[in-house]
PDB file of C-alpha atoms in Angstrom:
ATOM      1  CA  UNK A   1      56.494  -2.205 -61.080  1.00 67.00           C
ATOM      2  CA  UNK A   2      59.213   0.177 -59.181  1.00 68.00           C
ATOM      3  CA  UNK A   3      59.211  -1.988 -56.189  1.00 67.00           C
ATOM      4  CA  UNK A   4      58.698  -5.409 -57.508  1.00 74.00           C
ATOM      5  CA  UNK A   5      60.185  -5.819 -60.926  1.00 80.00           C
ATOM      6  CA  UNK A   6      62.244  -2.922 -61.027  1.00 78.00           C
ATOM      7  CA  UNK A   7      64.418  -4.274 -57.117  1.00 76.00           C
ATOM      8  CA  UNK A   8      64.144  -7.999 -59.249  1.00 79.00           C
ATOM      9  CA  UNK A   9      66.344  -6.373 -62.150  1.00 81.00           C
ATOM     10  CA  UNK A  10      68.744  -4.353 -60.006  1.00 78.00           C
ATOM     11  CA  UNK A  11      69.374  -7.763 -58.071  1.00 80.00           C
ATOM     12  CA  UNK A  12      70.208  -9.911 -61.377  1.00 82.00           C
ATOM     13  CA  UNK A  13      72.442  -6.867 -62.958  1.00 80.00           C
ATOM     14  CA  UNK A  14      74.518  -6.539 -59.991  1.00 78.00           C
ATOM     15  CA  UNK A  15      77.611  -4.116 -61.514  1.00 77.00           C
ATOM     16  CA  UNK A  16      76.833  -4.119 -64.798  1.00 76.00           C
ATOM     17  CA  UNK A  17      73.691  -1.774 -64.322  1.00 73.00           C
ATOM     18  CA  UNK A  18      75.846   1.045 -65.048  1.00 70.00           C
ATOM     19  CA  UNK A  19      77.670  -0.416 -67.751  1.00 72.00           C
ATOM     20  CA  UNK A  20      75.838   1.536 -70.944  1.00 72.00           C
ATOM     21  CA  UNK A  21      76.185   5.503 -70.538  1.00 69.00           C
ATOM     22  CA  UNK A  22      72.982   7.080 -70.529  1.00 65.00           C
ATOM     23  CA  UNK A  23      72.748   9.588 -73.069  1.00 65.00           C
ATOM     24  CA  UNK A  24      72.914  13.363 -72.811  1.00 63.00           C
ATOM     25  CA  UNK A  25      73.246  12.808 -68.830  1.00 59.00           C
ATOM     26  CA  UNK A  26      74.903  13.888 -66.425  1.00 57.00           C
ATOM     27  CA  UNK A  27      78.715  12.173 -66.539  1.00 59.00           C
ATOM     28  CA  UNK A  28      78.589   9.324 -63.205  1.00 58.00           C
ATOM     29  CA  UNK A  29      81.561   9.930 -61.386  1.00 55.00           C
ATOM     30  CA  UNK A  30      84.916   7.258 -61.833  1.00 60.00           C
ATOM     31  CA  UNK A  31      84.397   5.002 -58.205  1.00 60.00           C
ATOM     32  CA  UNK A  32      88.314   4.708 -58.346  1.00 61.00           C
ATOM     33  CA  UNK A  33      88.757   8.726 -58.320  1.00 62.00           C
ATOM     34  CA  UNK A  34      88.262   9.233 -54.520  1.00 65.00           C
ATOM     35  CA  UNK A  35      88.051  12.931 -55.869  1.00 63.00           C
ATOM     36  CA  UNK A  36      85.190  12.674 -57.862  1.00 60.00           C
ATOM     37  CA  UNK A  37      83.026  10.574 -55.665  1.00 62.00           C
ATOM     38  CA  UNK A  38      83.725  13.907 -53.005  1.00 68.00           C
ATOM     39  CA  UNK A  39      83.443  16.862 -54.898  1.00 69.00           C
ATOM     40  CA  UNK A  40      81.325  15.780 -58.300  1.00 66.00           C
ATOM     41  CA  UNK A  41      78.472  16.696 -59.478  1.00 71.00           C
ATOM     42  CA  UNK A  42      75.998  13.856 -57.587  1.00 71.00           C
ATOM     43  CA  UNK A  43      77.534  13.756 -54.218  1.00 76.00           C
ATOM     44  CA  UNK A  44      77.084  17.691 -53.930  1.00 81.00           C
ATOM     45  CA  UNK A  45      73.269  16.877 -55.257  1.00 83.00           C
ATOM     46  CA  UNK A  46      72.975  14.387 -52.487  1.00 82.00           C
ATOM     47  CA  UNK A  47      74.838  16.919 -49.741  1.00 84.00           C
ATOM     48  CA  UNK A  48      72.234  19.485 -50.416  1.00 86.00           C
ATOM     49  CA  UNK A  49      69.151  17.062 -50.239  1.00 85.00           C
ATOM     50  CA  UNK A  50      70.417  15.557 -46.945  1.00 86.00           C
ATOM     51  CA  UNK A  51      71.253  19.414 -45.727  1.00 88.00           C
ATOM     52  CA  UNK A  52      67.932  20.493 -46.436  1.00 88.00           C
ATOM     53  CA  UNK A  53      65.171  17.975 -46.997  1.00 86.00           C
ATOM     54  CA  UNK A  54      62.168  20.026 -46.267  1.00 90.00           C
ATOM     55  CA  UNK A  55      63.322  22.755 -48.146  1.00 90.00           C
ATOM     56  CA  UNK A  56      64.517  20.079 -50.784  1.00 88.00           C
ATOM     57  CA  UNK A  57      61.231  18.289 -50.832  1.00 87.00           C
ATOM     58  CA  UNK A  58      59.052  21.036 -51.012  1.00 90.00           C
ATOM     59  CA  UNK A  59      60.427  22.543 -53.767  1.00 92.00           C
ATOM     60  CA  UNK A  60      59.865  18.931 -55.383  1.00 89.00           C
ATOM     61  CA  UNK A  61      56.460  18.852 -54.396  1.00 88.00           C
ATOM     62  CA  UNK A  62      55.661  21.758 -55.826  1.00 92.00           C
ATOM     63  CA  UNK A  63      56.918  21.306 -58.882  1.00 91.00           C
ATOM     64  CA  UNK A  64      55.125  17.867 -58.936  1.00 86.00           C
ATOM     65  CA  UNK A  65      51.752  19.859 -58.156  1.00 86.00           C
ATOM     66  CA  UNK A  66      52.442  21.963 -60.956  1.00 89.00           C
ATOM     67  CA  UNK A  67      52.921  19.380 -63.063  1.00 87.00           C
ATOM     68  CA  UNK A  68      49.974  18.036 -62.217  1.00 81.00           C
ATOM     69  CA  UNK A  69      47.553  21.204 -62.446  1.00 82.00           C
ATOM     70  CA  UNK A  70      46.305  20.476 -65.644  1.00 80.00           C
ATOM     71  CA  UNK A  71      44.133  17.775 -64.281  1.00 74.00           C
ATOM     72  CA  UNK A  72      41.701  20.342 -62.480  1.00 72.00           C
ATOM     73  CA  UNK A  73      40.198  21.246 -65.648  1.00 74.00           C
ATOM     74  CA  UNK A  74      40.177  17.305 -66.284  1.00 70.00           C
ATOM     75  CA  UNK A  75      36.880  17.057 -68.003  1.00 70.00           C
ATOM     76  CA  UNK A  76      35.096  13.712 -68.500  1.00 69.00           C
ATOM     77  CA  UNK A  77      32.688  13.156 -71.569  1.00 70.00           C
ATOM     78  CA  UNK A  78      31.426  11.200 -73.769  1.00 72.00           C
ATOM     79  CA  UNK A  79      32.759  10.036 -77.251  1.00 73.00           C
ATOM     80  CA  UNK A  80      29.758  10.149 -80.168  1.00 74.00           C
ATOM     81  CA  UNK A  81      29.710  10.325 -83.765  1.00 77.00           C
ATOM     82  CA  UNK A  82      31.312  14.049 -83.605  1.00 78.00           C
ATOM     83  CA  UNK A  83      34.436  12.133 -82.921  1.00 79.00           C
ATOM     84  CA  UNK A  84      34.272  11.118 -86.438  1.00 85.00           C
ATOM     85  CA  UNK A  85      35.334  13.002 -89.943  1.00 88.00           C
ATOM     86  CA  UNK A  86      32.627  14.420 -91.314  1.00 84.00           C
ATOM     87  CA  UNK A  87      33.277  12.387 -94.174  1.00 87.00           C
ATOM     88  CA  UNK A  88      31.938   9.374 -92.416  1.00 90.00           C
ATOM     89  CA  UNK A  89      28.550   7.987 -93.309  1.00 91.00           C
ATOM     90  CA  UNK A  90      27.584   8.087 -89.757  1.00 87.00           C
ATOM     91  CA  UNK A  91      29.152  11.488 -88.698  1.00 86.00           C
ATOM     92  CA  UNK A  92      26.282  12.654 -91.861  1.00 88.00           C
ATOM     93  CA  UNK A  93      23.798  10.818 -90.604  1.00 87.00           C
ATOM     94  CA  UNK A  94      23.582  12.083 -86.802  1.00 82.00           C
ATOM     95  CA  UNK A  95      23.939  15.835 -88.160  1.00 83.00           C
ATOM     96  CA  UNK A  96      21.304  14.969 -90.370  1.00 85.00           C
ATOM     97  CA  UNK A  97      19.171  13.793 -87.547  1.00 80.00           C
ATOM     98  CA  UNK A  98      20.215  17.123 -85.330  1.00 77.00           C
ATOM     99  CA  UNK A  99      19.997  19.765 -87.885  1.00 78.00           C
ATOM    100  CA  UNK A 100      16.920  18.131 -89.405  1.00 81.00           C
ATOM    101  CA  UNK A 101      15.007  15.752 -87.261  1.00 80.00           C
ATOM    102  CA  UNK A 102      13.756  16.301 -83.092  1.00 77.00           C
ATOM    103  CA  UNK A 103      17.458  16.750 -81.636  1.00 74.00           C
ATOM    104  CA  UNK A 104      18.691  14.945 -79.137  1.00 80.00           C
ATOM    105  CA  UNK A 105      16.322  12.177 -79.886  1.00 79.00           C
ATOM    106  CA  UNK A 106      19.047   9.600 -79.230  1.00 80.00           C
ATOM    107  CA  UNK A 107      20.702  11.112 -76.622  1.00 86.00           C
ATOM    108  CA  UNK A 108      17.542  12.139 -73.585  1.00 92.00           C
ATOM    109  CA  UNK A 109      17.570  12.124 -70.254  1.00 95.00           C
ATOM    110  CA  UNK A 110      16.351   8.611 -69.091  1.00 95.00           C
ATOM    111  CA  UNK A 111      13.323   8.222 -66.014  1.00 96.00           C
ATOM    112  CA  UNK A 112      12.562   5.334 -64.372  1.00 96.00           C
ATOM    113  CA  UNK A 113       9.861   6.096 -62.497  1.00 97.00           C
ATOM    114  CA  UNK A 114       8.923   2.981 -59.720  1.00 96.00           C
ATOM    115  CA  UNK A 115       5.561   2.137 -57.847  1.00 95.00           C
ATOM    116  CA  UNK A 116       6.013  -0.317 -55.276  1.00 94.00           C
ATOM    117  CA  UNK A 117       3.494  -2.862 -57.059  1.00 92.00           C
ATOM    118  CA  UNK A 118       3.179  -3.864 -59.780  1.00 90.00           C
ATOM    119  CA  UNK A 119       0.194  -2.737 -61.378  1.00 90.00           C
ATOM    120  CA  UNK A 120      -0.609   0.953 -61.975  1.00 93.00           C
ATOM    121  CA  UNK A 121      -4.182   2.598 -61.147  1.00 94.00           C
ATOM    122  CA  UNK A 122      -5.703   5.643 -62.662  1.00 95.00           C
ATOM    123  CA  UNK A 123      -4.413   7.584 -60.341  1.00 95.00           C
ATOM    124  CA  UNK A 124      -1.235   6.288 -60.473  1.00 96.00           C
ATOM    125  CA  UNK A 125      -0.961   7.259 -64.730  1.00 96.00           C
ATOM    126  CA  UNK A 126      -2.625  10.777 -64.001  1.00 96.00           C
ATOM    127  CA  UNK A 127       0.058  11.307 -61.124  1.00 96.00           C
ATOM    128  CA  UNK A 128       2.852  10.412 -63.947  1.00 96.00           C
ATOM    129  CA  UNK A 129       1.833  12.410 -66.464  1.00 96.00           C
ATOM    130  CA  UNK A 130       1.648  15.258 -64.482  1.00 96.00           C
ATOM    131  CA  UNK A 131       5.297  14.427 -63.372  1.00 97.00           C
ATOM    132  CA  UNK A 132       6.193  14.457 -66.956  1.00 96.00           C
ATOM    133  CA  UNK A 133       4.437  18.208 -67.164  1.00 95.00           C
ATOM    134  CA  UNK A 134       6.772  19.174 -64.013  1.00 96.00           C
ATOM    135  CA  UNK A 135       9.735  17.525 -65.944  1.00 96.00           C
ATOM    136  CA  UNK A 136       9.046  19.872 -69.540  1.00 95.00           C
ATOM    137  CA  UNK A 137       9.110  22.795 -67.427  1.00 95.00           C
ATOM    138  CA  UNK A 138      13.116  22.706 -66.263  1.00 96.00           C
ATOM    139  CA  UNK A 139      14.663  25.313 -68.356  1.00 95.00           C
ATOM    140  CA  UNK A 140      16.651  23.551 -72.059  1.00 93.00           C
ATOM    141  CA  UNK A 141      13.703  20.669 -72.081  1.00 94.00           C
ATOM    142  CA  UNK A 142      12.718  20.504 -75.485  1.00 92.00           C
ATOM    143  CA  UNK A 143       9.713  17.799 -74.986  1.00 92.00           C
ATOM    144  CA  UNK A 144       9.466  15.025 -72.704  1.00 95.00           C
ATOM    145  CA  UNK A 145       7.436  11.779 -74.027  1.00 93.00           C
ATOM    146  CA  UNK A 146       5.102  10.176 -72.322  1.00 94.00           C
ATOM    147  CA  UNK A 147       1.792   8.123 -72.955  1.00 93.00           C
ATOM    148  CA  UNK A 148       0.270  11.252 -73.696  1.00 93.00           C
ATOM    149  CA  UNK A 149       2.101  11.618 -76.998  1.00 92.00           C
ATOM    150  CA  UNK A 150      -0.253   9.135 -78.789  1.00 91.00           C
ATOM    151  CA  UNK A 151      -3.452  11.352 -77.513  1.00 92.00           C
ATOM    152  CA  UNK A 152      -2.578  15.297 -78.129  1.00 90.00           C
ATOM    153  CA  UNK A 153      -4.695  17.400 -75.735  1.00 89.00           C
ATOM    154  CA  UNK A 154      -6.626  14.282 -74.349  1.00 92.00           C
ATOM    155  CA  UNK A 155      -4.680  12.554 -71.497  1.00 92.00           C
ATOM    156  CA  UNK A 156      -7.563  11.014 -69.973  1.00 94.00           C
ATOM    157  CA  UNK A 157      -7.691   9.029 -73.227  1.00 94.00           C
ATOM    158  CA  UNK A 158      -3.802   8.220 -72.663  1.00 94.00           C
ATOM    159  CA  UNK A 159      -4.788   6.739 -68.735  1.00 94.00           C
ATOM    160  CA  UNK A 160      -7.924   4.508 -70.321  1.00 94.00           C
ATOM    161  CA  UNK A 161      -5.426   3.214 -73.162  1.00 94.00           C
ATOM    162  CA  UNK A 162      -2.846   2.064 -70.866  1.00 93.00           C
ATOM    163  CA  UNK A 163      -5.346   0.603 -68.870  1.00 93.00           C
ATOM    164  CA  UNK A 164      -6.763  -1.056 -71.996  1.00 92.00           C
ATOM    165  CA  UNK A 165      -6.742  -4.319 -72.976  1.00 91.00           C
ATOM    166  CA  UNK A 166      -6.338  -4.423 -76.352  1.00 92.00           C
ATOM    167  CA  UNK A 167      -3.148  -5.039 -79.028  1.00 93.00           C
ATOM    168  CA  UNK A 168      -2.957  -1.254 -79.520  1.00 91.00           C
ATOM    169  CA  UNK A 169      -3.068  -0.696 -74.995  1.00 92.00           C
ATOM    170  CA  UNK A 170      -0.385  -3.672 -75.081  1.00 93.00           C
ATOM    171  CA  UNK A 171       1.635  -1.545 -77.544  1.00 93.00           C
ATOM    172  CA  UNK A 172       1.455   1.620 -75.283  1.00 93.00           C
ATOM    173  CA  UNK A 173       2.123  -0.146 -72.757  1.00 93.00           C
ATOM    174  CA  UNK A 174       5.115  -1.426 -74.018  1.00 93.00           C
ATOM    175  CA  UNK A 175       6.695   1.689 -74.854  1.00 92.00           C
ATOM    176  CA  UNK A 176       6.491   3.461 -71.401  1.00 95.00           C
ATOM    177  CA  UNK A 177       5.573   0.620 -68.918  1.00 94.00           C
ATOM    178  CA  UNK A 178       6.983  -2.319 -67.542  1.00 93.00           C
ATOM    179  CA  UNK A 179       4.759  -3.737 -64.580  1.00 91.00           C
ATOM    180  CA  UNK A 180       5.292  -0.725 -61.813  1.00 93.00           C
ATOM    181  CA  UNK A 181       7.896   1.183 -63.351  1.00 96.00           C
ATOM    182  CA  UNK A 182       7.120   3.563 -65.776  1.00 96.00           C
ATOM    183  CA  UNK A 183      10.296   4.769 -68.807  1.00 96.00           C
ATOM    184  CA  UNK A 184       9.432   8.972 -69.482  1.00 96.00           C
ATOM    185  CA  UNK A 185      12.548  10.775 -71.633  1.00 95.00           C
ATOM    186  CA  UNK A 186      13.768  14.343 -71.415  1.00 95.00           C
ATOM    187  CA  UNK A 187      15.175  15.440 -74.553  1.00 94.00           C
ATOM    188  CA  UNK A 188      17.833  18.403 -74.207  1.00 93.00           C
ATOM    189  CA  UNK A 189      18.077  21.330 -76.802  1.00 91.00           C
ATOM    190  CA  UNK A 190      21.941  20.856 -75.751  1.00 91.00           C
ATOM    191  CA  UNK A 191      24.572  18.674 -76.596  1.00 87.00           C
ATOM    192  CA  UNK A 192      25.050  15.746 -73.768  1.00 86.00           C
ATOM    193  CA  UNK A 193      27.886  17.087 -72.545  1.00 84.00           C
ATOM    194  CA  UNK A 194      26.869  20.688 -72.699  1.00 88.00           C
ATOM    195  CA  UNK A 195      27.351  22.106 -69.209  1.00 90.00           C
ATOM    196  CA  UNK A 196      23.863  23.217 -69.625  1.00 93.00           C
ATOM    197  CA  UNK A 197      22.610  19.442 -70.485  1.00 93.00           C
ATOM    198  CA  UNK A 198      24.652  18.315 -67.219  1.00 93.00           C
ATOM    199  CA  UNK A 199      22.838  21.212 -65.171  1.00 94.00           C
ATOM    200  CA  UNK A 200      19.580  19.829 -66.539  1.00 95.00           C
ATOM    201  CA  UNK A 201      20.200  16.574 -64.726  1.00 96.00           C
ATOM    202  CA  UNK A 202      20.434  17.969 -61.034  1.00 95.00           C
ATOM    203  CA  UNK A 203      17.340  19.756 -61.606  1.00 96.00           C
ATOM    204  CA  UNK A 204      15.703  16.480 -63.162  1.00 96.00           C
ATOM    205  CA  UNK A 205      16.442  14.742 -59.907  1.00 96.00           C
ATOM    206  CA  UNK A 206      15.162  18.057 -57.546  1.00 96.00           C
ATOM    207  CA  UNK A 207      11.752  17.533 -59.839  1.00 96.00           C
ATOM    208  CA  UNK A 208       8.824  16.184 -57.672  1.00 96.00           C
ATOM    209  CA  UNK A 209       7.765  12.400 -58.549  1.00 96.00           C
ATOM    210  CA  UNK A 210       5.509  11.112 -57.870  1.00 95.00           C
ATOM    211  CA  UNK A 211       3.932  10.306 -54.561  1.00 94.00           C
ATOM    212  CA  UNK A 212       5.523   6.836 -52.905  1.00 93.00           C
ATOM    213  CA  UNK A 213       7.755   6.358 -56.293  1.00 96.00           C
ATOM    214  CA  UNK A 214      11.375   6.760 -56.819  1.00 96.00           C
ATOM    215  CA  UNK A 215      12.861   7.866 -60.107  1.00 97.00           C
ATOM    216  CA  UNK A 216      16.178   7.201 -61.184  1.00 97.00           C
ATOM    217  CA  UNK A 217      17.563   9.866 -63.967  1.00 97.00           C
ATOM    218  CA  UNK A 218      19.848   7.759 -66.446  1.00 95.00           C
ATOM    219  CA  UNK A 219      21.171   9.216 -69.499  1.00 92.00           C
ATOM    220  CA  UNK A 220      24.318   9.769 -71.211  1.00 90.00           C
ATOM    221  CA  UNK A 221      24.507  13.222 -69.677  1.00 92.00           C
ATOM    222  CA  UNK A 222      23.967  11.830 -66.418  1.00 94.00           C
ATOM    223  CA  UNK A 223      26.863   9.135 -66.835  1.00 91.00           C
ATOM    224  CA  UNK A 224      28.998  11.901 -67.353  1.00 90.00           C
ATOM    225  CA  UNK A 225      27.803  13.888 -63.951  1.00 92.00           C
ATOM    226  CA  UNK A 226      27.981  10.493 -62.013  1.00 92.00           C
ATOM    227  CA  UNK A 227      31.350   9.897 -63.346  1.00 89.00           C
ATOM    228  CA  UNK A 228      32.715  13.565 -62.725  1.00 87.00           C
ATOM    229  CA  UNK A 229      31.002  13.400 -58.688  1.00 89.00           C
ATOM    230  CA  UNK A 230      33.045   9.552 -58.590  1.00 89.00           C
ATOM    231  CA  UNK A 231      36.110  10.893 -59.459  1.00 84.00           C
ATOM    232  CA  UNK A 232      36.103  13.956 -56.845  1.00 83.00           C
ATOM    233  CA  UNK A 233      34.705  11.471 -54.112  1.00 88.00           C
ATOM    234  CA  UNK A 234      37.384   8.686 -54.562  1.00 88.00           C
ATOM    235  CA  UNK A 235      40.520  10.204 -56.340  1.00 83.00           C
ATOM    236  CA  UNK A 236      41.520  11.229 -53.252  1.00 86.00           C
ATOM    237  CA  UNK A 237      40.878   7.998 -51.637  1.00 88.00           C
ATOM    238  CA  UNK A 238      42.924   6.333 -54.440  1.00 88.00           C
ATOM    239  CA  UNK A 239      45.774   8.536 -54.258  1.00 84.00           C
ATOM    240  CA  UNK A 240      45.835   8.051 -50.347  1.00 89.00           C
ATOM    241  CA  UNK A 241      45.930   4.164 -50.276  1.00 90.00           C
ATOM    242  CA  UNK A 242      49.129   4.165 -53.587  1.00 87.00           C
ATOM    243  CA  UNK A 243      51.089   6.203 -50.779  1.00 84.00           C
ATOM    244  CA  UNK A 244      50.364   4.214 -48.096  1.00 88.00           C
ATOM    245  CA  UNK A 245      51.172   1.075 -49.596  1.00 86.00           C
ATOM    246  CA  UNK A 246      54.299   2.527 -51.172  1.00 81.00           C
ATOM    247  CA  UNK A 247      55.376   3.407 -48.182  1.00 79.00           C
ATOM    248  CA  UNK A 248      54.689   0.373 -46.371  1.00 80.00           C
ATOM    249  CA  UNK A 249      56.392  -1.549 -49.029  1.00 77.00           C
ATOM    250  CA  UNK A 250      59.597   0.543 -49.397  1.00 72.00           C
ATOM    251  CA  UNK A 251      60.097   0.423 -45.857  1.00 75.00           C
ATOM    252  CA  UNK A 252      59.857  -3.283 -45.538  1.00 72.00           C
ATOM    253  CA  UNK A 253      62.244  -3.806 -48.274  1.00 65.00           C
ATOM    254  CA  UNK A 254      64.846  -0.738 -46.758  1.00 64.00           C
ATOM    255  CA  UNK A 255      64.230  -2.712 -43.519  1.00 61.00           C
ATOM    256  CA  UNK A 256      64.810  -6.035 -44.770  1.00 58.00           C
ATOM    257  CA  UNK A 257      68.007  -4.983 -46.072  1.00 56.00           C
ATOM    258  CA  UNK A 258      68.862  -2.701 -43.482  1.00 58.00           C
ATOM    259  CA  UNK A 259      68.257  -6.072 -41.078  1.00 52.00           C
ATOM    260  CA  UNK A 260      70.167  -8.719 -43.739  1.00 57.00           C
ATOM    261  CA  UNK A 261      73.047  -5.972 -43.703  1.00 57.00           C
ATOM    262  CA  UNK A 262      73.606  -5.902 -39.804  1.00 58.00           C
ATOM    263  CA  UNK A 263      73.229  -9.412 -40.166  1.00 51.00           C
ATOM    264  CA  UNK A 264      75.938 -10.481 -42.413  1.00 56.00           C
ATOM    265  CA  UNK A 265      78.333  -7.987 -40.881  1.00 55.00           C
ATOM    266  CA  UNK A 266      77.822  -9.660 -37.239  1.00 54.00           C
ATOM    267  CA  UNK A 267      81.213 -11.192 -36.586  1.00 55.00           C
ATOM    268  CA  UNK A 268      80.777 -15.379 -36.031  1.00 52.00           C
ATOM    269  CA  UNK A 269      80.794 -16.737 -32.808  1.00 55.00           C
ATOM    270  CA  UNK A 270      84.579 -18.745 -32.236  1.00 54.00           C
TER     271      UNK A 270
END
């Protein structure tokens, strides 16, 4: 807007740009009074800036950096039912589930374990269950939901059920398997935007997966972690791009204006 709409408006207004007075602003010099034009407030400010451009520039940049300092503590999060008033039904239901049932069941760390094939063998499933036990050992993880939960204390029965052909086996596979990809859920003891829950994302990503697999760790906590990383990675590039674009546009505009003025001031040929 500063390089497109504003110049257009200024061109349309012309000399009427100062027709109104700015409330609580510094008075503009009378263009018909040479003394005010030479010794007024604005001319003095302009002379100071032109005399000490580096000092003034450093002061201005310092003020801008001070204003931007709170951004260093910017911490993106994700909204949930806690953002609602306590009297609302969704908030009441959320707090009841969190305090009286298994906490954070609706906001787990989602883990997708993928093999480069469509059908898993018994050895693959045993490796998946062993991976789930390693995930459960991460500090702060309350539990990890795996197919073994259907058969407590008997993981081999879970492997057999996953390889079965009856309806119960198909239902179990529908919960945890899709082709060569398995879905596990690690439930944290902490809220999704708690720093300890965010640290768990990094710890879960470091757990050794089954051989020959690739693992994606998602969920709301992982979203917060990745958003923070994206801001750190791309914000400097975005600021640099905007600065370069503004420099090019402003230089082009001022250069074109100077060229047009020189052409107009050139005497006409006899």
